[in-house]
mmCIF file of C-alpha atoms in Angstrom:
data_model
loop_
_atom_site.group_PDB
_atom_site.id
_atom_site.type_symbol
_atom_site.label_atom_id
_atom_site.label_comp_id
_atom_site.label_asym_id
_atom_site.label_seq_id
_atom_site.Cartn_x
_atom_site.Cartn_y
_atom_site.Cartn_z
ATOM 1 C CA MET E 287 -3.542 -17.966 -13.224
ATOM 2 C CA SER E 288 -5.397 -16.543 -10.248
ATOM 3 C CA PRO E 289 -5.848 -17.711 -7.101
ATOM 4 C CA THR E 290 -9.509 -16.967 -7.810
ATOM 5 C CA GLU E 291 -9.125 -19.652 -11.350
ATOM 6 C CA LYS E 292 -7.131 -21.638 -9.646
ATOM 7 C CA THR E 293 -10.084 -22.661 -6.844
ATOM 8 C CA TYR E 294 -12.304 -23.002 -9.090
ATOM 9 C CA HIS E 295 -9.907 -25.009 -11.279
ATOM 10 C CA TYR E 296 -9.882 -26.946 -8.676
ATOM 11 C CA LEU E 297 -13.021 -27.540 -7.546
ATOM 12 C CA LEU E 298 -14.468 -28.603 -10.988
ATOM 13 C CA ARG E 299 -11.109 -31.541 -10.676
ATOM 14 C CA HIS E 300 -12.279 -32.269 -7.941
ATOM 15 C CA TRP E 301 -15.875 -32.997 -8.621
ATOM 16 C CA ARG E 302 -15.414 -34.183 -12.154
ATOM 17 C CA GLU E 303 -12.695 -36.589 -11.259
ATOM 18 C CA ALA E 304 -11.387 -37.012 -7.849
ATOM 19 C CA VAL E 305 -15.057 -37.719 -5.956
ATOM 20 C CA PRO E 306 -17.627 -37.470 -8.375
ATOM 21 C CA ASP E 307 -19.526 -39.398 -6.160
ATOM 22 C CA ASP E 308 -18.731 -37.829 -2.877
ATOM 23 C CA ARG E 309 -21.569 -36.618 0.044
ATOM 24 C CA LEU E 310 -23.904 -34.112 -1.262
ATOM 25 C CA ALA E 311 -23.236 -32.111 2.197
ATOM 26 C CA HIS E 312 -20.063 -31.964 0.620
ATOM 27 C CA LEU E 313 -20.996 -30.331 -2.648
ATOM 28 C CA ILE E 314 -23.669 -28.439 -1.392
ATOM 29 C CA ARG E 315 -21.407 -26.541 0.620
ATOM 30 C CA ASP E 316 -19.020 -25.809 -2.354
ATOM 31 C CA VAL E 317 -21.847 -24.332 -4.085
ATOM 32 C CA ALA E 318 -22.826 -22.453 -1.082
ATOM 33 C CA ARG E 319 -18.827 -21.290 -0.749
ATOM 34 C CA ALA E 320 -18.873 -20.221 -4.506
ATOM 35 C CA GLN E 321 -21.693 -18.226 -4.205
ATOM 36 C CA MET E 322 -20.924 -16.412 -0.971
ATOM 37 C CA ARG E 323 -17.553 -15.738 -2.677
ATOM 38 C CA ALA E 324 -19.289 -14.363 -5.779
ATOM 39 C CA LEU E 325 -21.526 -11.803 -3.434
ATOM 40 C CA GLN E 326 -18.608 -10.859 -1.371
ATOM 41 C CA LEU E 327 -16.886 -9.397 -4.776
ATOM 42 C CA ARG E 328 -20.227 -7.485 -5.980
ATOM 43 C CA LEU E 329 -20.490 -6.135 -2.243
ATOM 44 C CA GLY E 330 -17.161 -4.981 -1.475
ATOM 45 C CA ALA E 331 -17.158 -2.588 -3.861
ATOM 46 C CA HIS E 332 -20.360 -1.205 -2.290
ATOM 47 C CA GLY E 333 -17.913 -1.160 1.133
ATOM 48 C CA VAL E 334 -20.134 -4.365 2.701
ATOM 49 C CA SER E 335 -18.457 -7.192 3.920
ATOM 50 C CA PHE E 336 -20.756 -10.863 4.072
ATOM 51 C CA GLY E 337 -21.576 -9.997 7.678
ATOM 52 C CA HIS E 338 -22.392 -6.815 7.430
ATOM 53 C CA TRP E 339 -25.101 -7.897 4.560
ATOM 54 C CA THR E 340 -26.021 -11.269 7.054
ATOM 55 C CA PHE E 341 -27.196 -8.132 8.868
ATOM 56 C CA LEU E 342 -28.771 -6.201 6.300
ATOM 57 C CA ARG E 343 -31.016 -8.207 4.574
ATOM 58 C CA ILE E 344 -32.007 -9.241 8.771
ATOM 59 C CA LEU E 345 -33.017 -5.391 9.093
ATOM 60 C CA TRP E 346 -34.694 -4.977 5.829
ATOM 61 C CA ILE E 347 -36.956 -7.688 6.971
ATOM 62 C CA LYS E 348 -37.627 -6.345 10.795
ATOM 63 C CA ASP E 349 -36.205 -3.088 12.090
ATOM 64 C CA GLY E 350 -35.798 -2.457 15.808
ATOM 65 C CA LEU E 351 -34.461 -5.717 16.465
ATOM 66 C CA THR E 352 -32.602 -5.983 19.847
ATOM 67 C CA GLN E 353 -29.088 -7.289 18.860
ATOM 68 C CA ARG E 354 -29.721 -11.020 21.088
ATOM 69 C CA GLU E 355 -32.951 -11.525 17.945
ATOM 70 C CA LEU E 356 -29.976 -9.996 15.352
ATOM 71 C CA SER E 357 -27.404 -13.003 17.074
ATOM 72 C CA GLU E 358 -29.960 -15.613 16.885
ATOM 73 C CA LEU E 359 -31.700 -14.919 13.124
ATOM 74 C CA ALA E 360 -28.022 -14.952 11.501
ATOM 75 C CA GLY E 361 -26.817 -17.564 13.398
ATOM 76 C CA VAL E 362 -23.715 -16.155 14.612
ATOM 77 C CA MET E 363 -22.160 -15.398 18.292
ATOM 78 C CA GLU E 364 -23.630 -12.107 20.371
ATOM 79 C CA PRO E 365 -20.484 -10.819 20.776
ATOM 80 C CA THR E 366 -19.953 -11.071 16.685
ATOM 81 C CA THR E 367 -23.344 -9.226 16.817
ATOM 82 C CA PHE E 368 -21.969 -6.796 18.649
ATOM 83 C CA SER E 369 -18.489 -6.470 16.778
ATOM 84 C CA ALA E 370 -20.941 -6.100 13.305
ATOM 85 C CA MET E 371 -23.256 -3.115 14.550
ATOM 86 C CA LYS E 372 -19.850 -1.008 16.255
ATOM 87 C CA THR E 373 -18.785 -0.576 12.809
ATOM 88 C CA MET E 374 -21.854 -0.932 10.835
ATOM 89 C CA GLU E 375 -22.701 1.820 12.841
ATOM 90 C CA LYS E 376 -19.538 3.953 12.100
ATOM 91 C CA MET E 377 -20.145 2.924 8.395
ATOM 92 C CA GLY E 378 -23.286 4.812 9.284
ATOM 93 C CA PHE E 379 -25.731 1.227 7.833
ATOM 94 C CA ILE E 380 -27.159 1.850 11.447
ATOM 95 C CA GLU E 381 -27.477 3.307 15.049
ATOM 96 C CA ARG E 382 -28.447 1.819 18.156
ATOM 97 C CA ARG E 383 -30.545 2.627 20.963
ATOM 98 C CA GLN E 384 -32.602 1.734 23.982
ATOM 99 C CA LEU E 385 -36.505 2.018 23.965
ATOM 100 C CA PRO E 386 -38.218 4.140 27.119
ATOM 101 C CA GLY E 387 -38.710 2.032 29.513
ATOM 102 C CA ASN E 388 -36.283 -1.189 28.542
ATOM 103 C CA ARG E 389 -33.272 0.187 29.390
ATOM 104 C CA LYS E 390 -31.655 -3.107 29.352
ATOM 105 C CA ASN E 391 -31.493 -4.015 25.742
ATOM 106 C CA MET E 392 -29.903 -2.328 22.870
ATOM 107 C CA HIS E 393 -32.484 -1.904 19.605
ATOM 108 C CA VAL E 394 -31.041 -2.103 16.107
ATOM 109 C CA PHE E 395 -32.436 0.200 13.153
ATOM 110 C CA LEU E 396 -31.520 1.149 9.216
ATOM 111 C CA THR E 397 -29.860 4.217 8.796
ATOM 112 C CA PRO E 398 -31.550 5.911 6.007
ATOM 113 C CA SER E 399 -28.327 4.900 4.129
ATOM 114 C CA GLY E 400 -28.564 1.735 5.598
ATOM 115 C CA ARG E 401 -31.860 1.551 4.130
ATOM 116 C CA ALA E 402 -30.942 2.651 0.725
ATOM 117 C CA LEU E 403 -28.747 -0.115 0.161
ATOM 118 C CA GLU E 404 -31.477 -2.621 0.236
ATOM 119 C CA GLY E 405 -31.960 -0.953 -3.765
ATOM 120 C CA VAL E 406 -28.613 -1.726 -4.571
ATOM 121 C CA LEU E 407 -26.816 -4.361 -3.189
ATOM 122 C CA VAL E 408 -30.213 -7.142 -3.650
ATOM 123 C CA PRO E 409 -29.988 -6.703 -7.022
ATOM 124 C CA LEU E 410 -25.873 -7.873 -7.030
ATOM 125 C CA ALA E 411 -27.498 -11.133 -5.147
ATOM 126 C CA GLU E 412 -29.938 -11.556 -7.954
ATOM 127 C CA GLU E 413 -27.427 -11.639 -10.195
ATOM 128 C CA VAL E 414 -25.374 -13.864 -8.303
ATOM 129 C CA ASN E 415 -28.227 -16.367 -7.900
ATOM 130 C CA HIS E 416 -28.974 -16.304 -11.639
ATOM 131 C CA ILE E 417 -24.976 -16.656 -12.704
ATOM 132 C CA SER E 418 -25.157 -19.189 -11.142
ATOM 133 C CA VAL E 419 -28.676 -21.570 -12.121
ATOM 134 C CA SER E 420 -27.778 -20.319 -15.802
ATOM 135 C CA GLY E 421 -28.399 -23.288 -18.232
ATOM 136 C CA LEU E 422 -30.758 -24.992 -15.720
ATOM 137 C CA HIS E 423 -34.078 -25.277 -17.489
ATOM 138 C CA GLU E 424 -36.626 -23.359 -14.611
ATOM 139 C CA LYS E 425 -37.683 -26.792 -13.487
ATOM 140 C CA THR E 426 -34.262 -28.481 -12.578
ATOM 141 C CA VAL E 427 -34.320 -25.103 -10.764
ATOM 142 C CA ALA E 428 -37.687 -25.823 -9.334
ATOM 143 C CA THR E 429 -37.090 -29.683 -8.310
ATOM 144 C CA VAL E 430 -33.670 -28.317 -7.260
ATOM 145 C CA ARG E 431 -35.300 -25.698 -4.882
ATOM 146 C CA LYS E 432 -38.288 -28.062 -3.071
ATOM 147 C CA CYS E 433 -35.538 -30.580 -2.587
ATOM 148 C CA LEU E 434 -32.897 -28.429 -1.094
ATOM 149 C CA LEU E 435 -35.910 -27.065 0.798
ATOM 150 C CA THR E 436 -37.315 -30.872 1.620
ATOM 151 C CA MET E 437 -33.736 -31.497 3.267
ATOM 152 C CA ILE E 438 -33.590 -28.077 5.499
ATOM 153 C CA GLU E 439 -37.310 -29.869 6.816
ATOM 154 C CA ASN E 440 -35.358 -33.000 7.496
ATOM 155 C CA LEU E 441 -32.551 -31.451 8.948
ATOM 156 C CA ALA E 442 -34.995 -28.978 11.044
ATOM 157 C CA ALA E 443 -36.695 -32.453 12.231
ATOM 158 C CA ASP E 444 -33.429 -33.968 13.165
ATOM 159 C CA GLU E 445 -31.876 -31.930 15.605
ATOM 160 C CA THR E 446 -35.087 -31.234 17.372
ATOM 161 C CA VAL E 447 -34.609 -34.905 18.480
ATOM 162 C CA ALA E 448 -31.413 -34.845 18.720
ATOM 163 C CA ALA E 449 -31.595 -31.685 20.896
ATOM 164 C CA GLU E 450 -34.121 -33.463 22.790
ATOM 165 C CA PRO E 451 -33.575 -34.947 26.817
ATOM 166 C CA ALA E 452 -33.368 -38.871 26.284
ATOM 167 C CA VAL E 453 -36.188 -40.573 28.149
ATOM 168 C CA ALA E 454 -35.968 -43.134 30.123
ATOM 169 C CA SER E 455 -38.429 -45.802 29.247
ATOM 170 C CA GLU E 456 -40.546 -47.332 32.354
ATOM 171 C CA GLY E 457 -38.613 -50.850 32.702
ATOM 172 C CA ALA E 458 -35.354 -48.690 33.141
ATOM 173 C CA ILE E 459 -36.319 -46.482 35.711
ATOM 174 C CA GLY E 460 -37.857 -49.842 37.603
ATOM 175 C CA ARG E 461 -34.594 -51.260 37.039
ATOM 176 C CA SER E 462 -33.059 -48.293 38.500
ATOM 177 C CA ILE E 463 -35.159 -48.263 41.526
ATOM 178 C CA ASP E 464 -34.813 -52.086 42.240
ATOM 179 C CA GLU E 465 -31.077 -51.514 42.106
ATOM 180 C CA VAL E 466 -31.521 -49.120 44.565
ATOM 181 C CA ARG E 467 -33.007 -51.130 47.000
ATOM 182 C CA SER E 468 -31.390 -53.663 46.733
ATOM 183 C CA PRO E 469 -27.513 -53.076 45.537
ATOM 184 C CA PRO E 470 -26.313 -56.349 43.837
ATOM 185 C CA ALA E 471 -24.892 -58.713 45.860
ATOM 186 C CA ARG E 472 -21.005 -59.005 47.001
ATOM 187 C CA THR E 473 -18.868 -61.373 44.711
ATOM 188 C CA ASP E 474 -15.864 -61.234 45.876
ATOM 189 C CA SER E 475 -14.734 -63.164 49.264
ATOM 190 C CA PRO E 476 -14.049 -61.108 52.487
ATOM 191 C CA SER E 477 -10.138 -62.014 53.650
ATOM 192 C CA GLN E 478 -9.498 -64.298 56.042
#
């Protein structure tokens, strides 16, 4: 049995027998990993890594972004983007250049060969998506999509709230001011 088959059988056994009621987050993670592996196998046949795919998808939508903007949109650190851009430039997928009047930022542009990959690679991703939902009714797929979008919205709202600095209530601020003005009396008795 190949390593891929072992992983497949392990995951199925895990979800069906070991922890059928485990948290939804774990199931979503395993589905995402399986989709990424399936896509990576297809991308690899064209010399494209999954990391490069992520940047290509962004650039196919909006070309000429800065490396910082690419990092933010891809959700990765800037050194990761820098390294990927160097490799993608050597592969002939992109070119980096400064725009007139702005010598600070490097902008990333697709080359004709990078642009042409869209017609080759997007159908591969569509194939993986089709495979992943095969056997499911269209209404079920629409429901899953709606549920996942709601989960994303819920988590984005939670992240926004969690990222806000805590604001002390007026009462807590008043108590803090009072403590500064009149420190508590000493409870220990002076040495005799």
